[in-house]
CSV table of C-alpha atoms and ligand atoms in Angstrom, one decimal:
chain,number,residue,atom,x,y,z
K,21,MET,CA,-1.3,18.3,-14.1
K,22,ARG,CA,0.9,15.5,-15.4
K,23,VAL,CA,0.7,12.0,-14.0
K,24,GLY,CA,3.7,11.5,-11.7
K,25,ALA,CA,3.9,15.2,-11.0
K,26,VAL,CA,1.7,14.9,-7.9
K,27,THR,CA,0.9,11.7,-6.3
K,28,THR,CA,-0.6,12.7,-2.9
K,29,ALA,CA,-3.0,15.4,-1.9
K,30,GLU,CA,-0.4,16.8,0.4
K,31,ASP,CA,1.5,18.1,-2.7
K,32,LEU,CA,-1.5,19.9,-4.1
K,33,PRO,CA,-1.0,23.7,-4.0
K,34,SER,CA,-3.0,25.4,-1.3
K,35,HIS,CA,-5.8,27.3,-2.9
K,36,SER,CA,-6.5,30.9,-2.1
K,37,PRO,CA,-10.1,31.8,-3.1
K,38,GLU,CA,-9.9,35.3,-1.6
K,39,ARG,CA,-10.8,36.8,-4.9
K,40,ARG,CA,-13.8,34.5,-5.3
K,41,LEU,CA,-16.0,35.8,-2.5
K,42,ILE,CA,-19.4,34.3,-2.0
K,43,GLU,CA,-21.2,37.4,-0.5
K,44,GLY,CA,-24.1,39.6,-1.2
K,45,ARG,CA,-26.6,38.6,-3.9
K,46,GLY,CA,-24.0,37.6,-6.4
K,47,THR,CA,-24.3,37.9,-10.2
K,48,ASP,CA,-27.9,38.3,-11.3
K,49,GLU,CA,-29.3,35.6,-13.4
K,50,ALA,CA,-30.6,37.9,-16.0
K,51,ARG,CA,-26.8,38.8,-16.6
K,52,TRP,CA,-26.0,35.2,-17.2
K,53,ASN,CA,-29.0,34.7,-19.4
K,54,ALA,CA,-27.9,37.6,-21.5
K,55,SER,CA,-24.3,36.5,-21.8
K,56,VAL,CA,-22.5,35.3,-24.9
K,57,GLN,CA,-20.6,32.8,-22.8
K,58,LEU,CA,-23.9,30.9,-22.2
K,59,ASP,CA,-25.5,31.7,-25.5
K,60,ARG,CA,-22.5,30.2,-27.4
K,61,MET,CA,-21.8,27.3,-25.2
K,62,SER,CA,-21.9,24.0,-27.0
K,63,TYR,CA,-23.8,21.0,-25.9
K,64,CYS,CA,-22.7,17.5,-25.0
K,65,ASN,CA,-25.2,14.7,-24.0
K,66,ALA,CA,-25.6,12.0,-21.4
K,67,SER,CA,-25.9,9.4,-24.1
K,68,ALA,CA,-22.4,9.9,-25.2
K,69,TRP,CA,-21.1,9.6,-21.6
K,70,ALA,CA,-23.2,6.4,-21.1
K,71,ALA,CA,-21.4,5.0,-24.1
K,72,SER,CA,-18.0,6.1,-22.8
K,73,TYR,CA,-18.0,5.4,-19.3
K,74,ARG,CA,-18.7,2.4,-17.1
K,75,ARG,CA,-19.7,4.2,-14.0
K,76,VAL,CA,-20.2,7.8,-12.9
K,77,TRP,CA,-19.0,9.2,-9.5
K,78,LEU,CA,-20.6,12.5,-8.4
K,79,VAL,CA,-18.3,14.0,-5.7
K,80,ALA,CA,-20.5,16.5,-3.7
K,81,PRO,CA,-18.9,18.5,-0.8
K,82,HIS,CA,-22.3,18.9,0.8
K,83,PRO,CA,-25.7,17.2,0.3
K,84,ASP,CA,-27.4,19.4,-2.3
K,85,ASP,CA,-24.5,20.3,-4.6
K,86,GLU,CA,-25.0,17.2,-6.8
K,87,VAL,CA,-28.7,17.9,-7.4
K,88,LEU,CA,-28.3,21.7,-7.8
K,89,ALA,CA,-25.6,21.5,-10.4
K,90,LEU,CA,-26.2,18.2,-12.2
K,91,GLY,CA,-29.4,16.5,-10.9
K,92,GLY,CA,-30.9,16.5,-14.4
K,93,THR,CA,-27.8,15.0,-15.9
K,94,LEU,CA,-27.7,12.3,-13.3
K,95,ALA,CA,-31.4,11.5,-14.0
K,96,GLN,CA,-30.6,11.1,-17.7
K,97,LEU,CA,-27.6,8.8,-16.9
K,98,THR,CA,-29.9,6.8,-14.6
K,99,ALA,CA,-32.5,6.4,-17.4
K,100,LEU,CA,-29.6,5.2,-19.6
K,101,ASN,CA,-28.8,2.5,-17.0
K,102,VAL,CA,-25.5,4.0,-16.1
K,103,GLU,CA,-24.4,3.3,-12.5
K,104,VAL,CA,-24.2,6.5,-10.6
K,105,ARG,CA,-22.5,6.8,-7.2
K,106,VAL,CA,-23.0,9.9,-5.2
K,107,VAL,CA,-20.2,10.7,-2.7
K,108,SER,CA,-21.4,13.0,0.1
K,109,VAL,CA,-17.9,14.2,1.2
K,110,SER,CA,-19.3,16.1,4.3
K,111,ASP,CA,-22.8,15.8,5.8
K,112,GLY,CA,-23.2,19.6,5.4
K,113,GLU,CA,-23.6,19.7,9.1
K,114,ALA,CA,-22.1,23.4,9.4
K,115,SER,CA,-24.6,25.1,7.1
K,116,HIS,CA,-26.3,27.0,9.9
K,117,GLY,CA,-23.4,28.0,12.0
K,118,ASP,CA,-24.3,28.1,15.7
K,119,SER,CA,-28.1,28.1,15.2
K,120,PRO,CA,-29.7,26.7,18.3
K,121,ARG,CA,-32.4,25.1,16.2
K,122,TRP,CA,-30.2,23.3,13.8
K,123,THR,CA,-27.4,21.4,15.7
K,124,HIS,CA,-24.7,19.8,13.6
K,125,ALA,CA,-26.1,16.3,14.5
K,126,ARG,CA,-29.7,17.3,13.4
K,127,LEU,CA,-28.5,18.8,10.2
K,128,ALA,CA,-26.3,15.9,9.3
K,129,GLU,CA,-29.3,13.5,9.5
K,130,THR,CA,-31.7,15.9,8.0
K,131,ARG,CA,-29.6,16.7,5.0
K,132,ALA,CA,-29.0,13.0,4.3
K,133,LYS,CA,-32.8,12.5,4.2
K,134,GLU,CA,-33.3,15.6,2.1
K,135,LEU,CA,-30.8,14.4,-0.5
K,136,ARG,CA,-32.5,10.9,-0.7
K,137,ARG,CA,-35.8,12.5,-1.3
K,138,ALA,CA,-34.4,14.8,-3.9
K,139,LEU,CA,-32.7,11.9,-5.7
K,140,ASP,CA,-36.1,10.1,-5.6
K,141,ALA,CA,-37.8,13.0,-7.1
K,142,LEU,CA,-35.6,12.8,-10.0
K,143,GLY,CA,-35.6,9.0,-10.2
K,144,ILE,CA,-31.9,8.6,-9.4
K,145,ASP,CA,-31.4,5.3,-7.5
K,146,ALA,CA,-27.8,6.0,-6.9
K,147,GLU,CA,-25.8,4.7,-4.0
K,148,VAL,CA,-25.0,7.5,-1.6
K,149,ILE,CA,-21.6,7.1,0.1
K,150,ARG,CA,-21.2,9.4,3.1
K,151,LEU,CA,-17.5,10.0,3.9
K,152,ARG,CA,-18.3,12.4,6.9
K,153,LEU,CA,-15.4,14.6,6.6
K,154,PRO,CA,-15.9,18.0,8.4
K,155,ASP,CA,-18.0,20.5,6.7
K,156,GLY,CA,-16.0,23.6,6.2
K,157,ARG,CA,-12.7,21.8,6.7
K,158,ILE,CA,-12.5,19.4,3.8
K,159,GLY,CA,-9.3,21.1,2.7
K,160,ALA,CA,-7.5,19.8,5.7
K,161,HIS,CA,-8.7,16.3,4.8
K,162,ARG,CA,-7.6,16.0,1.3
K,163,GLN,CA,-5.3,13.1,1.6
K,164,GLU,CA,-8.1,11.1,3.3
K,165,LEU,CA,-10.5,12.0,0.6
K,166,LEU,CA,-7.9,11.0,-2.1
K,167,LYS,CA,-7.5,7.5,-0.3
K,168,ARG,CA,-11.2,7.0,-0.1
K,169,LEU,CA,-11.6,7.7,-3.9
K,170,VAL,CA,-8.5,6.3,-5.4
K,171,ASP,CA,-9.1,2.7,-4.3
K,172,GLU,CA,-12.6,2.6,-5.8
K,173,VAL,CA,-12.5,4.7,-9.0
K,174,GLY,CA,-11.6,2.7,-12.2
K,175,GLU,CA,-10.0,3.9,-15.4
K,176,GLN,CA,-13.3,3.5,-17.3
K,177,ASP,CA,-15.2,5.7,-14.9
K,178,LEU,CA,-16.2,9.4,-15.0
K,179,LEU,CA,-15.6,11.6,-11.9
K,180,LEU,CA,-17.7,14.7,-11.7
K,181,ALA,CA,-16.6,17.2,-8.9
K,182,THR,CA,-17.0,20.8,-8.0
K,183,CYS,CA,-14.8,23.3,-9.8
K,184,ARG,CA,-11.3,24.1,-8.4
K,185,PHE,CA,-12.4,27.8,-8.9
K,186,ASP,CA,-15.8,27.5,-7.4
K,187,GLY,CA,-15.2,29.9,-4.5
K,188,HIS,CA,-16.2,27.7,-1.6
K,189,PRO,CA,-13.0,26.3,0.0
K,190,ASP,CA,-14.8,22.8,0.4
K,191,HIS,CA,-15.8,22.9,-3.2
K,192,GLU,CA,-12.4,23.8,-4.5
K,193,ALA,CA,-10.7,21.2,-2.3
K,194,CYS,CA,-13.1,18.4,-3.7
K,195,GLY,CA,-12.3,19.5,-7.2
K,196,GLU,CA,-8.5,19.4,-6.7
K,197,VAL,CA,-8.6,16.0,-5.2
K,198,ALA,CA,-11.1,14.6,-7.7
K,199,LEU,CA,-9.0,15.7,-10.6
K,200,LEU,CA,-5.8,14.2,-9.0
K,201,VAL,CA,-7.8,11.0,-8.5
K,202,ALA,CA,-8.7,11.0,-12.2
K,203,GLU,CA,-5.0,11.5,-13.1
K,204,LEU,CA,-3.9,8.7,-10.9
K,205,THR,CA,-6.6,6.2,-11.9
K,206,GLY,CA,-7.0,7.0,-15.6
K,207,ALA,CA,-10.6,8.0,-15.1
K,208,ALA,CA,-12.1,11.0,-16.8
K,209,GLY,CA,-12.6,14.0,-14.6
K,210,PHE,CA,-15.0,16.9,-15.2
K,211,GLU,CA,-15.6,19.9,-13.0
K,212,TYR,CA,-19.1,21.4,-12.2
K,213,PRO,CA,-20.0,24.9,-11.0
K,214,VAL,CA,-22.2,25.8,-8.0
K,215,TRP,CA,-21.0,29.0,-6.4
K,216,MET,CA,-19.1,30.2,-9.5
K,217,TRP,CA,-22.4,31.4,-10.8
K,218,HIS,CA,-22.5,33.7,-7.7
K,219,TRP,CA,-19.0,35.1,-7.4
K,220,ALA,CA,-18.0,35.2,-11.1
K,221,THR,CA,-19.3,37.4,-13.9
K,222,PRO,CA,-19.4,36.3,-17.6
K,223,GLU,CA,-16.3,38.4,-18.2
K,224,GLU,CA,-14.2,36.7,-15.4
K,225,PRO,CA,-10.8,35.7,-17.1
K,226,LEU,CA,-10.4,32.8,-14.5
K,227,ILE,CA,-13.2,30.8,-16.0
K,228,PRO,CA,-12.1,28.4,-18.7
K,229,TRP,CA,-15.0,28.9,-21.0
K,230,ALA,CA,-13.4,27.0,-23.9
K,231,ARG,CA,-13.9,23.8,-21.7
K,232,ALA,CA,-17.4,24.5,-20.8
K,233,ARG,CA,-20.1,22.2,-22.2
K,234,ARG,CA,-23.8,22.0,-21.4
K,235,VAL,CA,-26.3,19.1,-21.2
K,236,ALA,CA,-29.9,20.1,-22.2
K,237,LEU,CA,-32.8,19.3,-19.9
K,238,SER,CA,-36.4,18.8,-21.2
K,239,PRO,CA,-39.0,21.1,-19.7
K,240,GLU,CA,-40.4,18.0,-17.9
K,241,LEU,CA,-37.0,17.3,-16.4
K,242,VAL,CA,-36.6,20.9,-15.3
K,243,LYS,CA,-39.9,20.6,-13.5
K,244,ARG,CA,-38.7,17.5,-11.7
K,245,LYS,CA,-35.4,19.1,-10.9
K,246,SER,CA,-37.2,22.0,-9.4
K,247,ASP,CA,-39.3,19.6,-7.3
K,248,ALA,CA,-36.2,17.9,-6.2
K,249,ILE,CA,-34.6,21.2,-5.1
K,250,ARG,CA,-37.6,21.9,-2.9
K,251,GLN,CA,-36.7,18.8,-0.9
K,252,PHE,CA,-33.8,20.6,0.6
K,253,ALA,CA,-36.0,22.3,3.1
K,254,SER,CA,-33.2,23.0,5.6
K,255,GLN,CA,-31.4,24.9,2.9
K,256,ILE,CA,-34.2,27.0,1.2
K,257,HIS,CA,-36.1,28.2,4.2
K,258,THR,CA,-35.1,30.9,6.6
K,259,ASP,CA,-34.0,29.9,10.2
K,260,GLY,CA,-35.8,32.4,12.4
K,261,ASP,CA,-34.4,35.8,11.4
K,262,ARG,CA,-31.4,34.2,9.7
K,263,ALA,CA,-31.3,34.1,5.9
K,264,ALA,CA,-31.8,31.0,4.0
K,265,VAL,CA,-28.5,29.2,2.8
K,266,LEU,CA,-30.2,29.0,-0.6
K,267,PRO,CA,-32.3,32.1,-0.8
K,268,PRO,CA,-34.9,32.5,-3.7
K,269,HIS,CA,-32.6,34.7,-5.9
K,270,VAL,CA,-30.0,31.8,-5.9
K,271,LEU,CA,-32.3,29.1,-7.2
K,272,PRO,CA,-32.9,30.2,-10.9
K,273,ARG,CA,-29.2,29.4,-11.5
K,274,PHE,CA,-30.2,25.9,-11.0
K,275,GLU,CA,-33.5,25.8,-12.8
K,276,ARG,CA,-32.2,26.5,-16.3
K,277,PRO,CA,-33.0,24.2,-19.1
K,278,PHE,CA,-29.3,23.0,-19.1
K,279,GLU,CA,-26.5,22.1,-16.8
K,280,VAL,CA,-22.9,23.0,-17.2
K,281,VAL,CA,-19.7,21.1,-16.8
K,282,PHE,CA,-16.0,22.0,-17.5
K,283,THR,CA,-14.6,19.0,-19.5
Z,310,ZN,ZN1,-21.6,23.0,-1.2
């Protein structure tokens, strides 16, 4: 996207993730582990980012996306004294549908507390900025998201946001807006996958593998990240006879010894 081509979120193309369905068990972790796409992926490191960027913004559609996808990277950046700001675009209040046990109000407050505990487990003292846009309908509020970010982000900053091809409409909307903010402010903008690991396969032609880089995590950091993920109790536990939002077969995607961004 060229600077000047699109200046407001209203001009962004409407996305149509109908191909990118998040259903069933998704692609098995063993298939990703055996893939040449992961095997050949080159590395980048947090030290280089610390030297290049003044501040890092992590744009998360829901409280857990930041830790699942890039918790280890954020911990490394924090240890390098980089200022990290986490933008919780929604409170994730709609994760349990019409569950009588988990009202929207209860989920919003619970998930904010879970996020803080998860960040603490990773030693990330980031400021968390809650925008309170409606979970499930972020796409209808793209201009508001743009306005909230564009006044704050500077040209020496790095924006990390969910992929424009992540499959979840909220995730794709956040990615579209964040990359537009990067264009408008001169900041760098990278995308991170969460649900891409579910709907896509290693052979999926839509995935820009040439732009993919990974950040290595030490075994100790993988352990701390795993502990952090366990703080999202509302997401990893079943709700009566309803399945967990993050069931056990999903978690190994986020407990690898590396994390992936599209640069
Ligand atoms: Zn999410």
